[in-house]
XYZ file of C-alpha atoms in Angstrom:
662
model
C -20.966 17.153 6.452
C -19.970 13.519 5.354
C -20.607 12.752 1.804
C -20.909 9.395 0.031
C -19.001 8.158 -2.883
C -20.408 5.673 -5.411
C -17.946 2.961 -4.994
C -18.506 -0.432 -2.970
C -17.985 -0.085 0.740
C -17.207 -3.554 2.080
C -19.022 -2.981 5.513
C -22.048 -1.435 4.037
C -22.307 -4.130 1.575
C -22.062 -6.880 4.141
C -24.850 -5.113 6.255
C -27.077 -5.002 2.804
C -26.394 -8.989 2.282
C -27.526 -9.738 5.734
C -30.491 -7.396 5.948
C -31.620 -8.901 2.525
C -31.233 -12.454 3.986
C -33.558 -11.423 6.855
C -35.946 -10.026 4.496
C -36.179 -13.025 2.478
C -36.539 -15.063 5.622
C -39.294 -13.075 7.065
C -41.232 -13.212 3.618
C -40.533 -16.876 3.259
C -41.945 -17.731 6.436
C -44.711 -15.419 6.353
C -46.030 -16.835 3.122
C -45.304 -20.484 4.626
C -47.739 -19.386 7.477
C -50.466 -18.172 5.307
C -50.304 -21.500 3.223
C -50.278 -23.795 6.360
C -52.614 -21.884 8.659
C -54.972 -20.219 6.394
C -55.177 -21.556 2.894
C -54.751 -25.348 3.678
C -55.961 -25.551 7.335
C -55.400 -29.024 8.823
C -52.455 -29.885 6.454
C -50.181 -30.191 9.672
C -52.031 -33.250 10.805
C -51.274 -34.958 7.471
C -47.711 -33.464 6.342
C -46.635 -32.432 10.042
C -44.617 -29.380 10.795
C -41.773 -29.874 8.047
C -44.149 -28.613 5.486
C -43.846 -25.048 7.019
C -40.059 -24.977 6.049
C -41.022 -26.847 2.831
C -43.187 -23.870 1.819
C -40.905 -21.348 3.125
C -37.949 -22.946 1.101
C -39.972 -22.902 -1.921
C -40.692 -19.315 -1.832
C -37.174 -18.354 -0.833
C -35.695 -20.232 -3.884
C -38.410 -18.444 -6.007
C -37.625 -14.858 -4.902
C -33.807 -15.753 -4.915
C -34.014 -16.824 -8.578
C -35.885 -13.442 -9.560
C -33.006 -11.473 -7.739
C -30.280 -13.338 -9.173
C -31.540 -12.626 -12.729
C -32.064 -8.933 -11.578
C -28.665 -8.454 -10.352
C -27.222 -9.271 -13.859
C -29.884 -6.836 -15.806
C -26.955 -4.680 -16.447
C -29.099 -2.297 -19.036
C -31.691 -2.039 -16.333
C -29.397 -1.115 -13.502
C -27.500 1.492 -15.582
C -30.837 3.365 -15.787
C -30.723 4.027 -12.096
C -27.561 6.031 -12.507
C -29.460 8.595 -14.920
C -32.526 8.623 -12.507
C -30.963 8.668 -8.858
C -27.770 10.604 -9.677
C -24.278 9.343 -8.977
C -24.338 10.212 -5.335
C -27.464 8.509 -4.183
C -26.771 6.054 -1.770
C -29.232 3.485 -3.247
C -26.609 3.066 -6.026
C -24.424 1.088 -3.229
C -26.519 -2.037 -4.047
C -26.116 -1.681 -7.568
C -22.401 -1.056 -7.583
C -21.935 -4.361 -5.618
C -24.272 -6.353 -7.829
C -21.683 -9.057 -8.782
C -21.145 -9.746 -5.064
C -24.884 -9.831 -4.076
C -25.182 -12.374 -7.205
C -22.638 -14.495 -5.748
C -24.328 -14.305 -2.100
C -27.651 -15.016 -3.426
C -26.214 -18.003 -5.087
C -25.065 -19.146 -1.809
C -28.594 -18.375 -0.319
C -30.063 -20.385 -3.151
C -28.287 -23.481 -2.065
C -29.332 -22.969 1.556
C -33.176 -22.435 0.690
C -33.119 -25.439 -1.922
C -31.522 -27.587 0.745
C -34.106 -26.415 3.305
C -36.892 -27.081 0.681
C -35.829 -30.579 -0.352
C -35.023 -31.625 3.256
C -38.487 -30.637 4.596
C -40.318 -32.487 1.538
C -38.304 -35.534 2.588
C -39.610 -35.378 5.924
C -43.229 -34.366 5.347
C -44.524 -35.038 1.710
C -42.824 -38.395 1.171
C -44.012 -40.180 4.496
C -47.519 -38.477 3.654
C -47.733 -39.931 0.273
C -46.573 -43.283 1.507
C -48.854 -43.560 4.730
C -51.783 -41.161 4.407
C -54.939 -42.585 2.894
C -55.436 -40.973 -0.674
C -58.930 -39.637 0.042
C -57.580 -37.708 2.822
C -54.860 -36.280 0.759
C -57.330 -35.439 -1.865
C -59.142 -33.580 0.530
C -56.321 -31.270 0.999
C -54.749 -30.927 -2.297
C -55.735 -27.880 -4.334
C -55.685 -29.710 -7.682
C -58.605 -32.191 -6.326
C -60.429 -29.149 -5.085
C -60.393 -26.966 -7.976
C -63.789 -24.919 -7.537
C -62.776 -24.151 -4.023
C -59.035 -23.387 -4.131
C -58.086 -22.900 -7.713
C -60.939 -20.954 -9.215
C -59.720 -18.691 -12.241
C -56.354 -20.270 -12.062
C -55.189 -22.145 -15.277
C -55.252 -26.035 -15.335
C -51.641 -27.538 -15.726
C -53.014 -30.874 -16.103
C -50.553 -31.627 -19.019
C -47.817 -31.248 -16.732
C -49.275 -33.162 -13.682
C -48.000 -36.630 -13.050
C -49.558 -38.478 -11.467
C -52.805 -37.364 -12.544
C -54.861 -35.451 -9.850
C -57.101 -36.378 -8.082
C -54.597 -38.952 -6.665
C -55.835 -42.572 -7.591
C -55.019 -46.153 -6.779
C -52.029 -46.114 -8.594
C -50.273 -43.960 -6.051
C -50.888 -46.213 -3.185
C -47.603 -46.912 -1.262
C -45.616 -44.711 -3.754
C -43.283 -43.424 -0.724
C -39.807 -42.717 -2.096
C -40.581 -43.701 -5.418
C -42.350 -40.296 -5.697
C -39.093 -38.843 -6.487
C -38.769 -40.596 -10.075
C -42.641 -41.116 -10.538
C -44.017 -37.644 -10.294
C -43.365 -34.242 -11.890
C -42.479 -32.663 -8.861
C -40.025 -35.533 -8.011
C -38.245 -35.604 -11.404
C -38.107 -31.797 -11.827
C -36.951 -31.508 -8.446
C -34.016 -34.092 -8.868
C -33.198 -32.032 -12.189
C -33.146 -28.822 -10.370
C -30.760 -30.363 -7.805
C -28.468 -31.568 -10.452
C -28.494 -27.980 -12.035
C -27.651 -26.439 -8.627
C -24.567 -28.687 -8.141
C -23.474 -27.902 -11.513
C -23.959 -24.301 -10.915
C -21.862 -24.444 -7.472
C -19.029 -26.612 -8.691
C -18.404 -24.846 -11.996
C -19.053 -21.405 -10.201
C -16.176 -21.664 -7.703
C -13.384 -19.201 -7.884
C -10.661 -22.070 -8.203
C -12.723 -23.686 -10.948
C -13.513 -20.491 -13.003
C -9.795 -19.984 -12.988
C -8.987 -23.604 -14.043
C -11.528 -23.909 -16.800
C -13.428 -20.751 -17.578
C -15.014 -22.350 -20.602
C -16.704 -24.954 -18.573
C -18.168 -22.268 -16.210
C -19.323 -20.171 -19.091
C -21.251 -22.870 -20.901
C -22.528 -24.360 -17.556
C -23.876 -21.150 -16.461
C -25.648 -20.508 -19.900
C -27.220 -24.094 -19.595
C -28.341 -23.235 -16.203
C -29.663 -19.593 -16.795
C -31.958 -21.067 -19.624
C -32.965 -24.569 -17.817
C -33.437 -23.184 -14.371
C -36.575 -20.994 -14.748
C -38.176 -23.443 -17.083
C -37.779 -26.399 -14.829
C -38.908 -24.254 -11.717
C -42.191 -23.506 -13.516
C -42.684 -27.361 -14.218
C -41.827 -27.996 -10.669
C -44.371 -25.690 -9.413
C -47.267 -26.511 -11.652
C -48.367 -29.693 -9.842
C -50.930 -27.362 -7.968
C -50.719 -29.743 -4.680
C -50.223 -27.203 -2.011
C -49.493 -23.520 -2.656
C -51.217 -20.699 -4.707
C -51.978 -23.045 -7.507
C -49.627 -21.037 -9.899
C -45.889 -21.616 -10.058
C -44.203 -19.226 -7.734
C -41.225 -18.552 -9.927
C -43.658 -16.810 -12.437
C -44.447 -14.283 -9.913
C -40.928 -13.658 -8.636
C -38.820 -14.036 -11.978
C -40.640 -13.120 -14.875
C -39.930 -9.505 -14.999
C -36.192 -10.069 -14.113
C -35.774 -12.733 -16.733
C -37.275 -10.390 -19.231
C -34.936 -7.586 -18.338
C -31.989 -9.943 -18.506
C -33.150 -11.063 -21.957
C -33.119 -7.356 -22.952
C -29.338 -7.577 -22.178
C -28.909 -10.630 -24.249
C -30.900 -9.340 -27.308
C -29.032 -6.040 -27.235
C -25.613 -7.928 -27.263
C -26.691 -9.774 -30.425
C -28.027 -6.665 -32.085
C -24.525 -5.301 -31.357
C -22.665 -8.247 -32.317
C -24.624 -8.928 -35.921
C -24.777 -4.993 -36.574
C -21.174 -3.938 -35.698
C -18.968 -6.785 -34.773
C -15.882 -6.970 -37.047
C -17.685 -4.089 -39.416
C -18.219 -0.849 -37.702
C -16.367 -2.051 -34.677
C -12.786 -2.995 -35.700
C -9.324 -2.692 -33.901
C -7.721 0.607 -35.060
C -4.670 0.201 -32.777
C -3.192 -2.645 -30.822
C -0.266 -1.984 -28.429
C 1.473 -5.201 -27.040
C 4.149 -5.215 -24.441
C 5.107 -8.877 -24.583
C 5.188 -10.977 -21.502
C 7.723 -13.713 -20.151
C 10.042 -14.886 -23.014
C 8.473 -12.356 -25.394
C 5.414 -14.462 -25.718
C 1.570 -13.694 -24.763
C 1.848 -14.923 -21.151
C 1.714 -12.188 -18.954
C 1.539 -9.621 -21.814
C -0.229 -6.133 -21.605
C -2.507 -5.443 -24.866
C -3.823 -1.837 -25.336
C -6.799 -1.964 -27.740
C -8.127 1.068 -29.532
C -11.458 0.162 -31.122
C -13.709 2.140 -33.376
C -16.799 3.285 -31.532
C -20.223 1.644 -32.418
C -22.473 3.838 -34.478
C -25.450 3.261 -32.131
C -26.487 1.673 -28.994
C -23.367 3.224 -27.138
C -24.011 5.871 -24.312
C -20.694 6.153 -22.571
C -19.760 7.580 -19.304
C -16.251 7.666 -17.753
C -15.689 4.807 -15.458
C -17.896 2.383 -17.394
C -16.937 -1.205 -18.689
C -17.777 -3.158 -21.583
C -17.768 -6.681 -22.745
C -15.287 -7.947 -25.765
C -15.677 -10.913 -27.709
C -13.356 -12.487 -30.140
C -15.657 -14.518 -32.105
C -13.142 -16.265 -34.353
C -11.715 -17.773 -31.398
C -14.799 -18.115 -28.739
C -17.961 -16.844 -30.209
C -19.884 -17.415 -27.150
C -17.161 -15.855 -24.561
C -17.565 -12.191 -23.630
C -15.107 -10.957 -21.145
C -15.551 -7.534 -19.329
C -13.069 -4.954 -19.150
C -12.973 -1.596 -18.021
C -12.694 1.197 -20.542
C -9.600 3.496 -20.059
C -10.742 6.150 -22.697
C -12.572 9.237 -22.054
C -15.782 10.437 -23.322
C -14.368 12.740 -25.876
C -11.665 10.210 -27.128
C -12.007 9.126 -30.830
C -11.847 5.293 -29.827
C -12.978 2.790 -27.114
C -9.884 1.662 -25.506
C -8.863 -1.218 -23.043
C -5.624 -2.290 -21.261
C -5.782 -6.161 -20.883
C -3.480 -8.531 -18.923
C -2.667 -11.806 -20.512
C -3.627 -13.822 -17.615
C -5.950 -16.488 -19.158
C -6.439 -18.447 -22.330
C -8.636 -15.912 -23.914
C -6.618 -12.844 -23.088
C -3.156 -14.568 -24.042
C -4.865 -15.545 -27.250
C -5.731 -11.960 -27.902
C -2.287 -10.948 -27.361
C -0.749 -13.537 -29.515
C -2.961 -12.684 -32.313
C -1.958 -8.813 -32.002
C 1.740 -10.077 -31.853
C 1.234 -11.784 -35.075
C -0.350 -8.999 -36.769
C 2.494 -6.534 -36.090
C 4.441 -7.357 -39.216
C 1.350 -7.208 -41.486
C 1.283 -10.849 -42.208
C -2.182 -11.417 -40.911
C -4.983 -9.342 -39.939
C -5.982 -7.946 -36.595
C -8.468 -10.258 -34.847
C -12.193 -9.465 -35.416
C -13.741 -7.797 -32.334
C -17.146 -7.316 -30.876
C -18.278 -4.901 -28.180
C -21.294 -5.225 -25.564
C -22.061 -2.194 -23.443
C -21.109 -0.028 -21.829
C -22.323 -0.854 -18.493
C -22.389 1.242 -15.232
C -19.610 0.753 -13.078
C -18.935 2.519 -9.417
C -15.827 4.654 -10.892
C -18.245 6.660 -12.805
C -19.386 8.423 -9.793
C -15.701 9.759 -8.808
C -16.003 13.007 -11.151
C -18.523 14.176 -8.634
C -16.254 13.925 -5.697
C -14.839 17.396 -4.486
C -11.458 15.773 -3.839
C -10.549 12.503 -5.433
C -8.104 9.895 -4.299
C -7.716 7.088 -6.897
C -5.582 4.133 -6.410
C -4.869 1.499 -9.064
C -1.999 -1.183 -9.212
C -0.991 -2.452 -12.865
C -3.972 -2.685 -15.239
C -6.072 -1.825 -12.207
C -5.612 1.702 -13.215
C -7.609 1.376 -16.325
C -10.935 2.932 -14.834
C -8.985 5.760 -13.390
C -7.239 6.318 -16.946
C -10.610 6.864 -18.275
C -11.714 9.284 -15.434
C -8.154 11.300 -16.168
C -9.021 11.485 -19.690
C -12.482 13.013 -19.251
C -11.267 15.199 -16.249
C -8.517 16.532 -18.675
C -11.196 17.494 -21.328
C -13.498 19.122 -18.793
C -10.575 21.349 -17.333
C -9.111 22.247 -20.700
C -12.802 23.404 -21.619
C -12.966 26.804 -19.830
C -16.947 26.738 -19.895
C -17.136 23.245 -18.368
C -14.409 23.476 -16.012
C -16.268 26.408 -14.044
C -19.185 23.871 -13.251
C -16.829 21.119 -12.165
C -17.235 20.234 -8.760
C -14.023 18.570 -8.251
C -11.180 20.715 -6.892
C -8.464 18.310 -7.174
C -7.500 14.756 -8.088
C -4.751 12.289 -6.873
C -3.960 9.367 -8.983
C -1.831 6.843 -7.364
C -0.576 4.148 -9.977
C 1.688 1.324 -8.708
C 3.533 -1.022 -10.941
C 6.031 -3.687 -10.868
C 7.115 -2.856 -14.516
C 8.207 0.687 -15.327
C 6.988 0.302 -19.205
C 3.369 0.236 -18.032
C 3.307 3.958 -17.523
C 3.943 4.271 -21.059
C 0.124 3.285 -21.606
C -0.834 6.235 -20.015
C 1.621 8.572 -21.965
C -0.836 10.720 -23.852
C -2.503 11.585 -20.404
C 0.682 12.194 -18.717
C 1.891 14.478 -21.552
C -1.538 16.593 -21.677
C -1.165 17.057 -17.872
C 2.510 17.930 -17.708
C 2.323 20.446 -20.485
C -0.821 22.446 -19.257
C -0.382 24.713 -16.157
C -4.146 24.346 -15.688
C -4.124 20.828 -15.451
C -1.315 20.582 -13.102
C -2.919 22.576 -10.561
C -5.898 20.229 -10.506
C -4.513 16.698 -11.169
C -1.754 15.252 -9.316
C 0.360 12.020 -10.179
C 1.719 9.707 -7.823
C 3.688 7.139 -9.867
C 5.429 4.553 -8.001
C 7.639 1.628 -9.196
C 7.309 -1.304 -6.559
C 9.532 -4.046 -7.957
C 12.913 -4.531 -6.394
C 15.995 -4.927 -8.446
C 16.623 -8.565 -9.084
C 19.519 -10.266 -6.790
C 22.816 -10.886 -8.694
C 22.189 -8.133 -11.309
C 25.158 -5.964 -11.277
C 23.707 -3.294 -13.422
C 20.378 -2.925 -11.874
C 22.175 -2.671 -8.420
C 24.343 0.064 -9.665
C 21.439 1.988 -11.300
C 19.378 1.892 -7.968
C 22.369 3.067 -6.105
C 22.806 5.990 -8.610
C 19.147 6.693 -8.172
C 19.529 6.766 -4.310
C 22.534 9.055 -4.332
C 20.911 11.563 -6.535
C 17.685 11.395 -4.732
C 19.585 12.652 -1.593
C 20.829 15.584 -3.573
C 17.535 16.330 -4.960
C 15.681 15.936 -1.656
C 18.169 18.227 -0.091
C 17.512 20.989 -2.664
C 13.669 20.385 -2.508
C 13.721 20.838 1.195
C 15.782 24.104 0.920
C 13.958 25.767 -1.815
C 10.350 25.083 -0.906
C 7.939 25.037 2.088
C 4.686 23.380 2.327
C 2.510 26.365 1.255
C 4.620 26.692 -1.908
C 4.764 23.088 -2.918
C 0.761 22.804 -2.657
C 0.854 25.492 -5.318
C 3.172 23.321 -7.623
C 1.237 20.092 -7.877
C 3.896 18.678 -10.571
C 6.240 18.161 -7.835
C 6.546 14.843 -6.024
C 3.933 14.540 -3.212
C 5.841 11.761 -1.660
C 8.320 14.518 -0.909
C 5.856 16.923 0.280
C 4.652 14.653 2.827
C 8.087 13.960 4.089
C 8.611 10.535 2.601
C 12.161 9.164 2.132
C 11.382 7.375 -0.988
C 13.965 7.738 -3.991
C 12.554 9.864 -6.992
C 13.951 9.662 -10.308
C 12.578 12.233 -13.223
C 11.905 10.834 -16.675
C 11.183 12.818 -19.578
C 10.328 9.730 -21.860
C 6.971 9.350 -20.311
C 5.672 12.318 -22.077
C 5.846 13.363 -25.615
C 8.109 16.115 -26.941
C 7.327 18.016 -30.008
C 8.957 18.825 -33.307
C 12.581 18.161 -33.927
C 13.191 17.751 -29.857
C 10.929 14.533 -30.117
C 12.651 13.164 -33.270
C 16.130 13.624 -31.653
C 15.075 12.093 -28.428
C 13.668 9.156 -30.331
C 17.076 9.060 -32.276
C 18.886 9.231 -28.834
C 17.087 6.295 -27.422
C 17.915 3.785 -30.497
C 20.261 1.348 -29.322
C 23.893 1.078 -30.868
C 24.430 -1.696 -33.330
C 25.138 -5.165 -31.590
C 24.333 -3.558 -28.030
C 22.582 -5.920 -25.592
C 18.957 -4.994 -24.619
C 18.641 -4.327 -20.737
C 16.885 -6.798 -18.266
C 13.994 -4.723 -17.520
C 11.398 -6.081 -20.138
C 10.740 -6.850 -23.584
C 10.014 -3.744 -25.711
C 6.397 -3.003 -26.275
C 5.093 -3.956 -29.919
C 2.328 -1.991 -31.409
C -0.222 -2.056 -34.171
C -0.254 2.016 -34.629
C 1.776 4.573 -35.969
C 2.888 7.011 -33.117
C 6.150 5.457 -31.973
C 7.434 5.892 -28.394
C 10.419 4.789 -26.191
C 10.383 1.063 -26.215
C 7.394 0.716 -28.569
C 6.963 -0.536 -32.180
C 3.981 0.219 -34.342
C 1.990 -1.336 -37.135
C -1.355 0.036 -38.084
C -4.229 -1.580 -39.856
C -2.635 0.032 -42.881
C 0.284 -1.935 -42.349
C 2.707 0.930 -42.426
C 6.264 0.218 -41.548
C 7.181 0.275 -37.821
C 9.940 2.461 -36.729
C 12.880 0.629 -34.953
C 12.302 -0.335 -31.319
C 14.611 1.216 -28.819
C 15.406 -0.704 -25.631
C 13.163 -0.226 -22.482
C 16.184 0.470 -20.237
C 17.229 3.520 -22.403
C 13.835 5.129 -21.484
C 14.743 4.311 -17.911
C 17.514 6.820 -17.869
C 16.348 9.456 -15.868
C 18.041 12.704 -15.574
C 20.836 12.512 -13.038
C 22.244 15.848 -12.969
C 21.792 17.681 -9.743
C 18.745 20.137 -9.817
C 20.298 23.828 -10.416
C 19.411 26.119 -7.616
C 16.334 28.092 -8.034
C 14.567 25.376 -9.730
C 12.897 22.422 -8.316
C 14.189 19.022 -8.825
C 12.578 17.443 -11.586
C 11.225 20.830 -12.894
C 11.389 21.349 -16.787
C 13.727 24.016 -17.958
C 11.243 25.238 -20.534
C 13.128 24.833 -23.427
C 11.006 24.921 -26.565
C 10.146 21.406 -27.570
C 11.551 19.670 -24.486
C 9.592 17.002 -23.077
C 8.179 17.864 -19.496
C 9.588 15.683 -16.781
C 7.637 13.319 -14.694
C 8.594 12.039 -11.124
C 8.790 8.301 -10.378
C 8.883 7.131 -6.894
C 10.480 3.876 -6.048
C 8.450 1.810 -3.372
C 5.118 1.648 -2.292
C 3.346 4.918 -1.161
C 2.776 5.785 2.247
C -0.852 6.115 2.265
C -1.153 6.989 5.804
C 0.798 9.966 5.732
C -0.051 11.084 2.170
C -3.893 10.662 2.765
C -3.665 12.489 6.055
C -1.808 15.381 4.522
C -4.267 15.568 1.751
C -7.137 15.674 4.279
C -5.397 18.254 6.194
C -4.797 20.429 3.376
C -8.481 20.466 2.116
C -10.438 20.091 5.533
C -10.201 22.948 7.902
C -12.820 21.369 10.167
C -10.716 18.318 10.742
C -7.729 20.722 11.519
C -9.766 22.715 14.108
C -11.287 19.268 15.603
C -7.562 18.101 15.871
C -6.477 21.176 17.544
C -9.117 21.048 19.979
C -8.421 17.429 20.798
C -4.652 18.206 21.350
C -5.580 20.948 23.737
C -7.835 18.533 25.936
C -5.761 15.571 25.757
C -2.445 14.298 24.701
C -3.066 12.285 21.714
C -4.797 13.756 18.616
C -8.146 12.717 17.518
C -8.342 9.698 15.527
C -8.918 9.782 11.608
C -10.878 6.833 10.190
C -10.617 5.653 6.865
C -12.885 3.196 4.905
C -11.556 0.810 2.070
C -13.695 0.699 -0.920
C -13.258 -1.418 -4.169
C -14.749 -1.779 -7.636
C -16.445 -5.076 -8.684
C -17.851 -5.460 -12.314
C -18.552 -8.206 -14.796
């Protein structure tokens, strides 16, 4: 029986979008038909057929306005995960809320264009050519007792006054700037153009501040202007449609913003502070391209966390109005709320720069405020029997959170018995080897615990090619290639498939007959006692020795030093010396002794466990098929029957899913 996983399926989400568009079209034209043919009989003679599209466009715009606010009401959507359960298919719509928000924004442009064009073809000529007594016989505001009985009077918003008088004779095109509907309509068009222009992906990347402030202006001005636009009481239900379609969504969205203010003023910079900041500098040792690992103290209230969620981070001393979403990479039992943030924009680079400045204790770490956490598709992953998680670079952050929580569940024998998951495979691809150090504490716990190794499989892949013209890098890769041939030969000689599946700490790429080179590192895990101290001492560079070409060493605001890292905490303790990252990449190059798997730790007391690193991209076609064959007996039987009936095996289908949040 096929099971659904709570992540965004591109094909299904596309179908949801078009079904939603069709539903909006049907509702809008049903409303237009009711207005034109039932409530305002005879209106077609005066306003002609475009009035149908004008009414349909108005209703569509009002509905989309409410849906756009609803798709951003994150606290409201988070409740569905509690009531529906993480495996309910209805969560597909919630998981893709940002895509739906963008799609609805495009639909808003279409419905607004239809509404405006239809009014230009119907209302403007009618106001110009039709006699005012005929118009007053149709308009609702001129027949209040008949058509608006019990509905509030918005005379204070109506210009010109209703019923229409002699001052409107021959108004024509001037109705666009001599009436409340005309002026508010032009203002709505201006807001829509501002929203579309600043909301483009290129415009957001070029100037996020412009997008952010423009978006905030529009989200306040749009519903108010829509209300004024629909209060003329000429043709319709007599009350602004946006009040029916958007009042509740706007209130739900306001609940998010009020909660953000409460968290900001109650906890920002007080209960919520950066306890540890770990920075791997970017190009030239600066903040551009840097990776920043933040460990932030948990808020004392308004914080209910589930693995896979994300939160918004604000740096009020730099940009008090900017809140940026980042996936939480800590587990539910961790002491701090942790993030890994790449320095790719002005805000993230400023954060990295301030943390770098704070490493020597001369300045304080930046003040931070949190908003959230909010639901994300990845939080349903722990309910999967077999989990395959793929992340590249900092894209691994939601899965680090899942990994941490999964580790805690498996280590707790009582909770592990109720755990539905049988096996988890974490694919982590990166172009810089030192990024694996950000998951060091998780790798250590997995490598040192037999129970965890039976459940959690690590697929660590280094995808960058060695730089051309770098003799040291070339010789290093050639040495890894030669050693991999020896290790792979020993691997194939000592292990068959069934035995390997019972030893998941071995490299899965070789299990599936991949030819990738593999190197084992002990420095991605933490040794204990004197062995760890000796390892750190061994990794110190000799006086005057040049640093390798790999990357700048990570610089930290913490106390637990590791290979290629420097630490300095809020207490401003002295940081241990930083060893070069290249020394952390010196794998164990001795051939594996016979009787022991390549990369298998010898078991000496205090020795750091070894972790295999594959060079190159994973062969997903081979590995996913192998994982599926291992756990799906029905698929094996179906393939066997297919082979017996025809020459080629039955086809396997894979669906690409992804995560969106923010």
